Tab-separated table of N, CA and C in Angstrom:
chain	number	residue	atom	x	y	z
A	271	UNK	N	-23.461	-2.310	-3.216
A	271	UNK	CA	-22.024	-2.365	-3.401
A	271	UNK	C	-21.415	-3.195	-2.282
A	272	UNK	N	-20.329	-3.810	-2.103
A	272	UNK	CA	-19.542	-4.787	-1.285
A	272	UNK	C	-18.246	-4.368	-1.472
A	273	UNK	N	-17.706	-4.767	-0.646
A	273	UNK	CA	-16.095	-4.683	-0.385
A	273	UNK	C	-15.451	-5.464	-0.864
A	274	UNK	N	-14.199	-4.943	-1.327
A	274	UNK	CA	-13.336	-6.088	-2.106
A	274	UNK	C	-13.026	-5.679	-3.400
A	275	UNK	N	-12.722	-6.493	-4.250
A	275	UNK	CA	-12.229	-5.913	-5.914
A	275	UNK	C	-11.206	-5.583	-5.279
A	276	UNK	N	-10.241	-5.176	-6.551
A	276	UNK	CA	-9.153	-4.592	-6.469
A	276	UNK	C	-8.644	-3.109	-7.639
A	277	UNK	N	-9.929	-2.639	-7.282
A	277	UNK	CA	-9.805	-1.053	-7.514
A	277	UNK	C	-9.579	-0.451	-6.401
A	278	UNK	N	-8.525	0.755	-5.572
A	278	UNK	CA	-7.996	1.194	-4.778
A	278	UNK	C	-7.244	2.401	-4.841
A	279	UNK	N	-7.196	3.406	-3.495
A	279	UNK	CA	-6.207	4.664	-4.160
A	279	UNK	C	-5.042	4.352	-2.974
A	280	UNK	N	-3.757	4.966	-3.423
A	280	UNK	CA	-2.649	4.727	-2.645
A	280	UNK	C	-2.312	5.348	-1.879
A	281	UNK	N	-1.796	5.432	-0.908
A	281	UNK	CA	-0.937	6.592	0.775
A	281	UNK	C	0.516	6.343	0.009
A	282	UNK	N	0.623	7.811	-0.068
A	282	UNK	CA	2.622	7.512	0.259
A	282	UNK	C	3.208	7.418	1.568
A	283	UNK	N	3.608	6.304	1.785
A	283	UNK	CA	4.546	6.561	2.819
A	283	UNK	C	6.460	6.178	2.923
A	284	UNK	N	6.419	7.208	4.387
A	284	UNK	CA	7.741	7.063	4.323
A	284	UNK	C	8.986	5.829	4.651
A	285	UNK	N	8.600	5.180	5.221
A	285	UNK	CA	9.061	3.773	5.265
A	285	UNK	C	8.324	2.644	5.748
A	286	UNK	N	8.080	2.235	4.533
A	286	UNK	CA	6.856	0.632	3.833
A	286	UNK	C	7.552	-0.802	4.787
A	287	UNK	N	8.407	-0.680	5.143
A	287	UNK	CA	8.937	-2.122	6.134
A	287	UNK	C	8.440	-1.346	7.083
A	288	UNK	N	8.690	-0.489	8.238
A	288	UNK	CA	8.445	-0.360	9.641
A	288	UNK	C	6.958	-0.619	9.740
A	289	UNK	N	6.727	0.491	8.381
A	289	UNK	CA	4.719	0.367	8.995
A	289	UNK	C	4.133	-0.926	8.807
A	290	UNK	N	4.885	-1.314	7.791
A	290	UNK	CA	4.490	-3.206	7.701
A	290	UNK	C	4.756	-3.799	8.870
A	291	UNK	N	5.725	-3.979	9.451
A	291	UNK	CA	5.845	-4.263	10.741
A	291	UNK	C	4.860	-3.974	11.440
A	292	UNK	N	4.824	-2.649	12.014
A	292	UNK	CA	3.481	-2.577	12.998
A	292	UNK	C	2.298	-2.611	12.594
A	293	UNK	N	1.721	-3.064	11.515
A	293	UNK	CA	0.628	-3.637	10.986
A	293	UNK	C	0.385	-4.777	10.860
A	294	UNK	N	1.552	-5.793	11.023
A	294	UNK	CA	1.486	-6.925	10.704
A	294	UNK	C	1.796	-7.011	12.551
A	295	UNK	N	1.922	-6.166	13.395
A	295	UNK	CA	1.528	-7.344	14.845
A	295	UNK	C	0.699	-6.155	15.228
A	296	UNK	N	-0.529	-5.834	14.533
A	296	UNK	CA	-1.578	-5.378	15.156
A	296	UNK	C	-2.613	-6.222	13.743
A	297	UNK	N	-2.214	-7.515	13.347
A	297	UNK	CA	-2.953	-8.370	13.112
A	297	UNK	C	-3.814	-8.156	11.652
A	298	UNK	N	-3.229	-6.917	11.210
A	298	UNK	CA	-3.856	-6.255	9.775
A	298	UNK	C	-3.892	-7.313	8.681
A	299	UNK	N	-4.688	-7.087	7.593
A	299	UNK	CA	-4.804	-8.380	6.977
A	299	UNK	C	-4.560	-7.991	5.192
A	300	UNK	N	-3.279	-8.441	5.001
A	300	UNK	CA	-2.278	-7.972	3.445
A	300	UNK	C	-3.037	-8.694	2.625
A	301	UNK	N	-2.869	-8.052	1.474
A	301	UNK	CA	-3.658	-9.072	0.190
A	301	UNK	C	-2.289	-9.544	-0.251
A	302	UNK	N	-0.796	-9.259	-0.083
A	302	UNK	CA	0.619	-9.237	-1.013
A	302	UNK	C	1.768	-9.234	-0.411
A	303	UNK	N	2.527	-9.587	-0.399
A	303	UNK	CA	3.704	-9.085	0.053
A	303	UNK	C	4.357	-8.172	-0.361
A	304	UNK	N	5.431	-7.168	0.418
A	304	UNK	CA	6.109	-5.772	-0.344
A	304	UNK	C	6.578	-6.526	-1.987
A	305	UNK	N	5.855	-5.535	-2.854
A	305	UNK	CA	6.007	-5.840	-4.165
A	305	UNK	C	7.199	-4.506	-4.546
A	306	UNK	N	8.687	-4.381	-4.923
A	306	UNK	CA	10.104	-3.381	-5.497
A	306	UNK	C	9.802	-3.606	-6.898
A	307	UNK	N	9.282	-2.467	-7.326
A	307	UNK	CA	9.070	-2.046	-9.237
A	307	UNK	C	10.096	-0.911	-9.445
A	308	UNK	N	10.361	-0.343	-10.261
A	308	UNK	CA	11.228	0.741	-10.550
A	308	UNK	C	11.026	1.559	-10.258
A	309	UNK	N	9.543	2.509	-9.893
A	309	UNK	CA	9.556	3.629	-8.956
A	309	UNK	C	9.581	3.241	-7.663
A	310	UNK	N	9.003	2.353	-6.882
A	310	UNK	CA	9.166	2.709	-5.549
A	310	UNK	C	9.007	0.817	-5.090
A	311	UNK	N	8.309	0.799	-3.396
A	311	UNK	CA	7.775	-0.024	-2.749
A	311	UNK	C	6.247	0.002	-3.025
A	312	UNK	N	5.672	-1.304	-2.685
A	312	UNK	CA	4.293	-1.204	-2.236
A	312	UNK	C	3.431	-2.487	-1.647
A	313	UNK	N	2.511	-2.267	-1.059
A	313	UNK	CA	1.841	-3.392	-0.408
A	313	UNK	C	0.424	-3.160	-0.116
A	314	UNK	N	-0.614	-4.418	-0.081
A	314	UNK	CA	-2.025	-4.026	-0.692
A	314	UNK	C	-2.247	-4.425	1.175
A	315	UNK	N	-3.128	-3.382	1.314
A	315	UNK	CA	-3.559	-3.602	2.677
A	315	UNK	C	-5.540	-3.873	2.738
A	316	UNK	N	-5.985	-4.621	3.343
A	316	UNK	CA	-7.396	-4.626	3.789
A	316	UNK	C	-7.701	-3.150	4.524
A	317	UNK	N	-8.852	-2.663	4.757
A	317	UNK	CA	-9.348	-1.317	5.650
A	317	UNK	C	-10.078	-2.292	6.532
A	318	UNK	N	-10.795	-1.942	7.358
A	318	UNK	CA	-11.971	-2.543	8.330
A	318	UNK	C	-12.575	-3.451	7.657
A	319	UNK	N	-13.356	-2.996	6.242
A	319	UNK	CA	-14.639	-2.975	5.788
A	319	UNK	C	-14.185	-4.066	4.801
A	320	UNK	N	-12.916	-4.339	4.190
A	320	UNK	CA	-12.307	-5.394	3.238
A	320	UNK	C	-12.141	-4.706	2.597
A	321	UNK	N	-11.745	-3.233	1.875
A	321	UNK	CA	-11.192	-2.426	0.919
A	321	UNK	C	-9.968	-2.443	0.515
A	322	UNK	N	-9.477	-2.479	-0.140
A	322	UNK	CA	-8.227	-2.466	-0.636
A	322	UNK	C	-7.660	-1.178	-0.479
A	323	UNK	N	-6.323	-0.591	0.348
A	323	UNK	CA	-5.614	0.504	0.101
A	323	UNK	C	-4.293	0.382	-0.177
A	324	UNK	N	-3.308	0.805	-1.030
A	324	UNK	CA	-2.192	0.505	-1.569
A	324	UNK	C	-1.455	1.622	-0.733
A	325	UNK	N	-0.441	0.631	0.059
A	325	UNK	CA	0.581	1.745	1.011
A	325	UNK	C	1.900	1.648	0.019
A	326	UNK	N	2.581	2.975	-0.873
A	326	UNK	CA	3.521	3.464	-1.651
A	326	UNK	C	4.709	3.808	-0.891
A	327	UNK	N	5.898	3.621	-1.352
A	327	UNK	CA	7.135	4.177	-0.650
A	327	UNK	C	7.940	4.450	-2.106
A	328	UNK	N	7.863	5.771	-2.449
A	328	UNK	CA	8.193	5.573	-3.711
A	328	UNK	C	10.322	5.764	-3.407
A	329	UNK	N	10.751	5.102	-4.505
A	329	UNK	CA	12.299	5.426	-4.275
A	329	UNK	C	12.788	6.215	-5.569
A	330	UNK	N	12.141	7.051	-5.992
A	330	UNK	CA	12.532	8.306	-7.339
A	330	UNK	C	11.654	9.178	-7.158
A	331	UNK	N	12.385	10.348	-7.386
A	331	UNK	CA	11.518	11.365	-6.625
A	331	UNK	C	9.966	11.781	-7.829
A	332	UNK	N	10.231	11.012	-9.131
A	332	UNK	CA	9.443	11.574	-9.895
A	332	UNK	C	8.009	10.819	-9.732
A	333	UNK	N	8.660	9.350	-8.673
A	333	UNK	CA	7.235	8.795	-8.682
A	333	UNK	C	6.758	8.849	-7.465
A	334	UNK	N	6.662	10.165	-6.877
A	334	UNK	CA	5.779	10.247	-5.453
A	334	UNK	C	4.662	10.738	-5.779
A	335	UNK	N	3.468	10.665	-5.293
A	335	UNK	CA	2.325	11.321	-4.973
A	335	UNK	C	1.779	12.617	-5.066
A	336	UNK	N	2.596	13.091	-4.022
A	336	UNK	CA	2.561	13.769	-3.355
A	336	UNK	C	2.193	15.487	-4.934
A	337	UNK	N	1.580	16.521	-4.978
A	337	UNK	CA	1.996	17.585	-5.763
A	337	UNK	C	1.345	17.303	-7.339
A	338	UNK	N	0.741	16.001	-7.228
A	338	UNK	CA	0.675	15.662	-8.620
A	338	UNK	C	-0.688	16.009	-8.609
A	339	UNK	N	-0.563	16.387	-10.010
A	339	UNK	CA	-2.326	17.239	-10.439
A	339	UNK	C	-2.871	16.263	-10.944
C-alpha cells in the first residue's frame, strides 16, 4: 500500500482559517484551498506519510460530525 489517493476521514474543527494559518507557516503541505459548500468549510491537508486528512468547519449545525452514528 502507498500514500496518497484521495480516500480520507475528516476532523471537525473549530475555526478552518486560524488553523490554516498556523499550518501554513509551519510549512504543511495542502492538496486545495478552503473549499465554502452549504454545510460548512473545508481543506485537504497532507499527514507526514502523504495521506490525505480533510480539516471540516461545518457552518449548520446538522452538518457536524461530531454525535453521528
Amino acid at each position: 500500500q502507498t500514500p496518497g489517493g484521495w480516500n480520507r476521514f475528516a476532523i471537525e474543527v473549530g475555526d478552518l482559517e486560524a488553523l490554516v494559518g498556523t499550518l501554513r507557516a509551519a510549512q504543511v503541505h495542502f492538496r486545495n484551498d478552503v473549499v465554502t459548500g452549504v454545510g460548512g468549510k473545508q481543506i485537504i491537508v497532507d499527514d507526514p506519510s502523504g495521506n490525505p486528512v480533510e480539516l471540516f468547519q461545518p457552518t449548520l449545525p446538522e452538518a457536524k460530525l461530531a454525535g453521528r452514528s
